[in-house]
């Protein structure tokens, strides 16, 4: 076994949890005919609409090419509309998407919350949230080490 630091072991656990959670979420969201990525995109559009494609790509974990394909599919399925505003296309949700999010959002939030509520006390949840917030904020200003 390699000499892992506690930090590297935490990172590995976070990665495994994230992968497992995403797989379970994808299975869970199938009942709404959505993937985790589509759900995230629709929630971001709902929060910031109208929004441009590049602004949306910055807010989700999808490449520019991936977001183009996803938006084309969401538009074809009647979840979004894209309207030209001079040189920029603005993206908004349709009533169909708003309705599916009204149903899917509370279910998905309850499902995700259960991962924590089933094994942590309220105090542990607050501590974990505080620690993860601190780590996330630090990662946002993190720079790569020199080669």
C-alpha atoms as a PDB file:
ATOM      1  CA  UNK A   1       0.000   0.000   0.000  1.00  0.00           C
ATOM      2  CA  UNK A   2       1.219   3.474  -0.811  1.00  0.00           C
ATOM      3  CA  UNK A   3       1.841   6.073   1.873  1.00  0.00           C
ATOM      4  CA  UNK A   4      -1.333   8.105   1.602  1.00  0.00           C
ATOM      5  CA  UNK A   5      -1.751  11.290   3.562  1.00  0.00           C
ATOM      6  CA  UNK A   6      -4.995  11.857   5.441  1.00  0.00           C
ATOM      7  CA  UNK A   7      -5.740  14.573   2.877  1.00  0.00           C
ATOM      8  CA  UNK A   8      -5.373  12.139  -0.029  1.00  0.00           C
ATOM      9  CA  UNK A   9      -7.562   9.570   1.749  1.00  0.00           C
ATOM     10  CA  UNK A  10     -10.251  12.230   2.315  1.00  0.00           C
ATOM     11  CA  UNK A  11     -10.054  13.198  -1.356  1.00  0.00           C
ATOM     12  CA  UNK A  12     -10.421   9.539  -2.426  1.00  0.00           C
ATOM     13  CA  UNK A  13     -13.464   9.116  -0.141  1.00  0.00           C
ATOM     14  CA  UNK A  14     -15.019  12.306  -1.527  1.00  0.00           C
ATOM     15  CA  UNK A  15     -14.463  11.099  -5.094  1.00  0.00           C
ATOM     16  CA  UNK A  16     -15.965   7.681  -4.348  1.00  0.00           C
ATOM     17  CA  UNK A  17     -18.941   9.231  -2.574  1.00  0.00           C
ATOM     18  CA  UNK A  18     -19.495  11.701  -5.433  1.00  0.00           C
ATOM     19  CA  UNK A  19     -19.371   8.926  -8.031  1.00  0.00           C
ATOM     20  CA  UNK A  20     -21.728   6.698  -6.009  1.00  0.00           C
ATOM     21  CA  UNK A  21     -24.104   9.598  -5.325  1.00  0.00           C
ATOM     22  CA  UNK A  22     -24.154  10.568  -9.027  1.00  0.00           C
ATOM     23  CA  UNK A  23     -24.873   6.976 -10.085  1.00  0.00           C
ATOM     24  CA  UNK A  24     -27.714   6.696  -7.581  1.00  0.00           C
ATOM     25  CA  UNK A  25     -29.037  10.139  -8.578  1.00  0.00           C
ATOM     26  CA  UNK A  26     -29.020   9.167 -12.246  1.00  0.00           C
ATOM     27  CA  UNK A  27     -31.040   6.066 -11.378  1.00  0.00           C
ATOM     28  CA  UNK A  28     -33.354   8.072  -9.103  1.00  0.00           C
ATOM     29  CA  UNK A  29     -33.943  10.855 -11.647  1.00  0.00           C
ATOM     30  CA  UNK A  30     -34.912   8.337 -14.365  1.00  0.00           C
ATOM     31  CA  UNK A  31     -38.426   8.426 -12.869  1.00  0.00           C
ATOM     32  CA  UNK A  32     -38.540  12.051 -14.073  1.00  0.00           C
ATOM     33  CA  UNK A  33     -36.860  11.151 -17.390  1.00  0.00           C
ATOM     34  CA  UNK A  34     -33.806  13.244 -16.453  1.00  0.00           C
ATOM     35  CA  UNK A  35     -30.108  12.639 -15.861  1.00  0.00           C
ATOM     36  CA  UNK A  36     -28.195  14.299 -13.039  1.00  0.00           C
ATOM     37  CA  UNK A  37     -26.488  16.608 -15.561  1.00  0.00           C
ATOM     38  CA  UNK A  38     -29.813  17.603 -17.151  1.00  0.00           C
ATOM     39  CA  UNK A  39     -31.327  18.204 -13.721  1.00  0.00           C
ATOM     40  CA  UNK A  40     -28.381  20.454 -12.804  1.00  0.00           C
ATOM     41  CA  UNK A  41     -28.671  22.398 -16.074  1.00  0.00           C
ATOM     42  CA  UNK A  42     -32.422  22.903 -15.655  1.00  0.00           C
ATOM     43  CA  UNK A  43     -31.993  24.060 -12.049  1.00  0.00           C
ATOM     44  CA  UNK A  44     -29.291  26.541 -13.083  1.00  0.00           C
ATOM     45  CA  UNK A  45     -31.473  27.881 -15.896  1.00  0.00           C
ATOM     46  CA  UNK A  46     -34.412  28.177 -13.488  1.00  0.00           C
ATOM     47  CA  UNK A  47     -32.260  30.094 -11.015  1.00  0.00           C
ATOM     48  CA  UNK A  48     -30.623  32.522 -13.479  1.00  0.00           C
ATOM     49  CA  UNK A  49     -33.011  32.726 -16.448  1.00  0.00           C
ATOM     50  CA  UNK A  50     -32.754  34.176 -18.907  1.00  0.00           C
ATOM     51  CA  UNK A  51     -29.127  33.025 -19.172  1.00  0.00           C
ATOM     52  CA  UNK A  52     -26.643  32.743 -22.031  1.00  0.00           C
ATOM     53  CA  UNK A  53     -25.091  29.440 -23.035  1.00  0.00           C
ATOM     54  CA  UNK A  54     -21.603  30.541 -21.972  1.00  0.00           C
ATOM     55  CA  UNK A  55     -22.875  31.747 -18.571  1.00  0.00           C
ATOM     56  CA  UNK A  56     -24.638  28.423 -18.129  1.00  0.00           C
ATOM     57  CA  UNK A  57     -21.530  26.443 -19.101  1.00  0.00           C
ATOM     58  CA  UNK A  58     -19.578  28.296 -16.380  1.00  0.00           C
ATOM     59  CA  UNK A  59     -22.144  27.281 -13.750  1.00  0.00           C
ATOM     60  CA  UNK A  60     -22.359  23.566 -14.540  1.00  0.00           C
ATOM     61  CA  UNK A  61     -19.801  20.809 -14.876  1.00  0.00           C
ATOM     62  CA  UNK A  62     -20.248  20.334 -18.618  1.00  0.00           C
ATOM     63  CA  UNK A  63     -17.944  21.315 -21.484  1.00  0.00           C
ATOM     64  CA  UNK A  64     -19.016  23.919 -24.070  1.00  0.00           C
ATOM     65  CA  UNK A  65     -19.517  21.135 -26.608  1.00  0.00           C
ATOM     66  CA  UNK A  66     -21.397  19.038 -24.094  1.00  0.00           C
ATOM     67  CA  UNK A  67     -23.656  21.922 -23.118  1.00  0.00           C
ATOM     68  CA  UNK A  68     -24.488  22.564 -26.796  1.00  0.00           C
ATOM     69  CA  UNK A  69     -25.592  18.964 -27.303  1.00  0.00           C
ATOM     70  CA  UNK A  70     -27.524  18.906 -24.043  1.00  0.00           C
ATOM     71  CA  UNK A  71     -29.321  22.170 -24.795  1.00  0.00           C
ATOM     72  CA  UNK A  72     -30.266  20.909 -28.262  1.00  0.00           C
ATOM     73  CA  UNK A  73     -31.789  17.805 -26.678  1.00  0.00           C
ATOM     74  CA  UNK A  74     -33.562  19.788 -23.939  1.00  0.00           C
ATOM     75  CA  UNK A  75     -34.955  22.151 -26.575  1.00  0.00           C
ATOM     76  CA  UNK A  76     -36.121  19.238 -28.746  1.00  0.00           C
ATOM     77  CA  UNK A  77     -37.847  17.683 -25.716  1.00  0.00           C
ATOM     78  CA  UNK A  78     -39.610  20.957 -24.968  1.00  0.00           C
ATOM     79  CA  UNK A  79     -37.799  21.825 -21.712  1.00  0.00           C
ATOM     80  CA  UNK A  80     -36.114  25.042 -22.848  1.00  0.00           C
ATOM     81  CA  UNK A  81     -36.492  27.846 -25.338  1.00  0.00           C
ATOM     82  CA  UNK A  82     -33.661  29.854 -26.846  1.00  0.00           C
ATOM     83  CA  UNK A  83     -34.455  33.389 -27.960  1.00  0.00           C
ATOM     84  CA  UNK A  84     -32.104  35.620 -29.892  1.00  0.00           C
ATOM     85  CA  UNK A  85     -31.337  38.873 -28.075  1.00  0.00           C
ATOM     86  CA  UNK A  86     -29.297  40.830 -30.609  1.00  0.00           C
ATOM     87  CA  UNK A  87     -26.107  38.689 -30.929  1.00  0.00           C
ATOM     88  CA  UNK A  88     -26.790  36.516 -27.904  1.00  0.00           C
ATOM     89  CA  UNK A  89     -29.135  33.572 -27.450  1.00  0.00           C
ATOM     90  CA  UNK A  90     -30.917  33.673 -24.120  1.00  0.00           C
ATOM     91  CA  UNK A  91     -32.100  30.402 -22.564  1.00  0.00           C
ATOM     92  CA  UNK A  92     -35.253  30.042 -20.475  1.00  0.00           C
ATOM     93  CA  UNK A  93     -37.357  27.169 -19.188  1.00  0.00           C
ATOM     94  CA  UNK A  94     -40.706  26.175 -20.625  1.00  0.00           C
ATOM     95  CA  UNK A  95     -43.759  25.439 -18.492  1.00  0.00           C
ATOM     96  CA  UNK A  96     -43.044  21.737 -19.061  1.00  0.00           C
ATOM     97  CA  UNK A  97     -39.610  22.100 -17.424  1.00  0.00           C
ATOM     98  CA  UNK A  98     -40.991  24.218 -14.571  1.00  0.00           C
ATOM     99  CA  UNK A  99     -43.599  21.523 -13.891  1.00  0.00           C
ATOM    100  CA  UNK A 100     -41.077  18.675 -13.913  1.00  0.00           C
ATOM    101  CA  UNK A 101     -38.755  20.624 -11.591  1.00  0.00           C
ATOM    102  CA  UNK A 102     -41.660  21.322  -9.221  1.00  0.00           C
ATOM    103  CA  UNK A 103     -42.008  17.552  -8.922  1.00  0.00           C
ATOM    104  CA  UNK A 104     -38.364  16.456  -9.181  1.00  0.00           C
ATOM    105  CA  UNK A 105     -36.710  19.096  -6.964  1.00  0.00           C
ATOM    106  CA  UNK A 106     -38.249  18.136  -3.603  1.00  0.00           C
ATOM    107  CA  UNK A 107     -37.789  14.435  -4.351  1.00  0.00           C
ATOM    108  CA  UNK A 108     -34.128  14.851  -5.363  1.00  0.00           C
ATOM    109  CA  UNK A 109     -33.377  17.101  -2.381  1.00  0.00           C
ATOM    110  CA  UNK A 110     -34.932  14.560  -0.002  1.00  0.00           C
ATOM    111  CA  UNK A 111     -32.988  11.733  -1.653  1.00  0.00           C
ATOM    112  CA  UNK A 112     -29.666  13.590  -1.412  1.00  0.00           C
ATOM    113  CA  UNK A 113     -30.369  14.757   2.136  1.00  0.00           C
ATOM    114  CA  UNK A 114     -30.948  11.146   3.186  1.00  0.00           C
ATOM    115  CA  UNK A 115     -27.272  10.327   2.549  1.00  0.00           C
ATOM    116  CA  UNK A 116     -26.384  12.580   5.470  1.00  0.00           C
ATOM    117  CA  UNK A 117     -29.404  12.454   7.761  1.00  0.00           C
ATOM    118  CA  UNK A 118     -29.272   8.649   7.946  1.00  0.00           C
ATOM    119  CA  UNK A 119     -25.761   8.574   9.428  1.00  0.00           C
ATOM    120  CA  UNK A 120     -24.945  12.009  10.896  1.00  0.00           C
ATOM    121  CA  UNK A 121     -26.371  13.994  13.781  1.00  0.00           C
ATOM    122  CA  UNK A 122     -27.581  17.534  13.080  1.00  0.00           C
ATOM    123  CA  UNK A 123     -24.413  18.854  14.719  1.00  0.00           C
ATOM    124  CA  UNK A 124     -22.217  16.605  12.543  1.00  0.00           C
ATOM    125  CA  UNK A 125     -24.078  17.775   9.442  1.00  0.00           C
ATOM    126  CA  UNK A 126     -23.416  21.413  10.378  1.00  0.00           C
ATOM    127  CA  UNK A 127     -19.744  20.673  11.038  1.00  0.00           C
ATOM    128  CA  UNK A 128     -19.357  18.811   7.749  1.00  0.00           C
ATOM    129  CA  UNK A 129     -21.053  21.663   5.886  1.00  0.00           C
ATOM    130  CA  UNK A 130     -18.749  24.232   7.515  1.00  0.00           C
ATOM    131  CA  UNK A 131     -15.643  22.187   6.708  1.00  0.00           C
ATOM    132  CA  UNK A 132     -16.693  21.483   3.109  1.00  0.00           C
ATOM    133  CA  UNK A 133     -17.495  25.165   2.584  1.00  0.00           C
ATOM    134  CA  UNK A 134     -14.029  26.124   3.815  1.00  0.00           C
ATOM    135  CA  UNK A 135     -12.364  23.520   1.574  1.00  0.00           C
ATOM    136  CA  UNK A 136     -14.436  24.578  -1.435  1.00  0.00           C
ATOM    137  CA  UNK A 137     -13.606  28.268  -0.981  1.00  0.00           C
ATOM    138  CA  UNK A 138      -9.910  27.427  -0.753  1.00  0.00           C
ATOM    139  CA  UNK A 139     -10.110  25.272  -3.903  1.00  0.00           C
ATOM    140  CA  UNK A 140     -11.581  28.204  -5.845  1.00  0.00           C
ATOM    141  CA  UNK A 141      -8.407  30.239  -5.347  1.00  0.00           C
ATOM    142  CA  UNK A 142      -6.019  27.271  -5.580  1.00  0.00           C
ATOM    143  CA  UNK A 143      -3.298  27.480  -8.210  1.00  0.00           C
ATOM    144  CA  UNK A 144      -1.369  24.627  -9.751  1.00  0.00           C
ATOM    145  CA  UNK A 145       2.106  24.093  -8.319  1.00  0.00           C
ATOM    146  CA  UNK A 146       5.011  24.944 -10.640  1.00  0.00           C
ATOM    147  CA  UNK A 147       6.241  22.115 -12.855  1.00  0.00           C
END
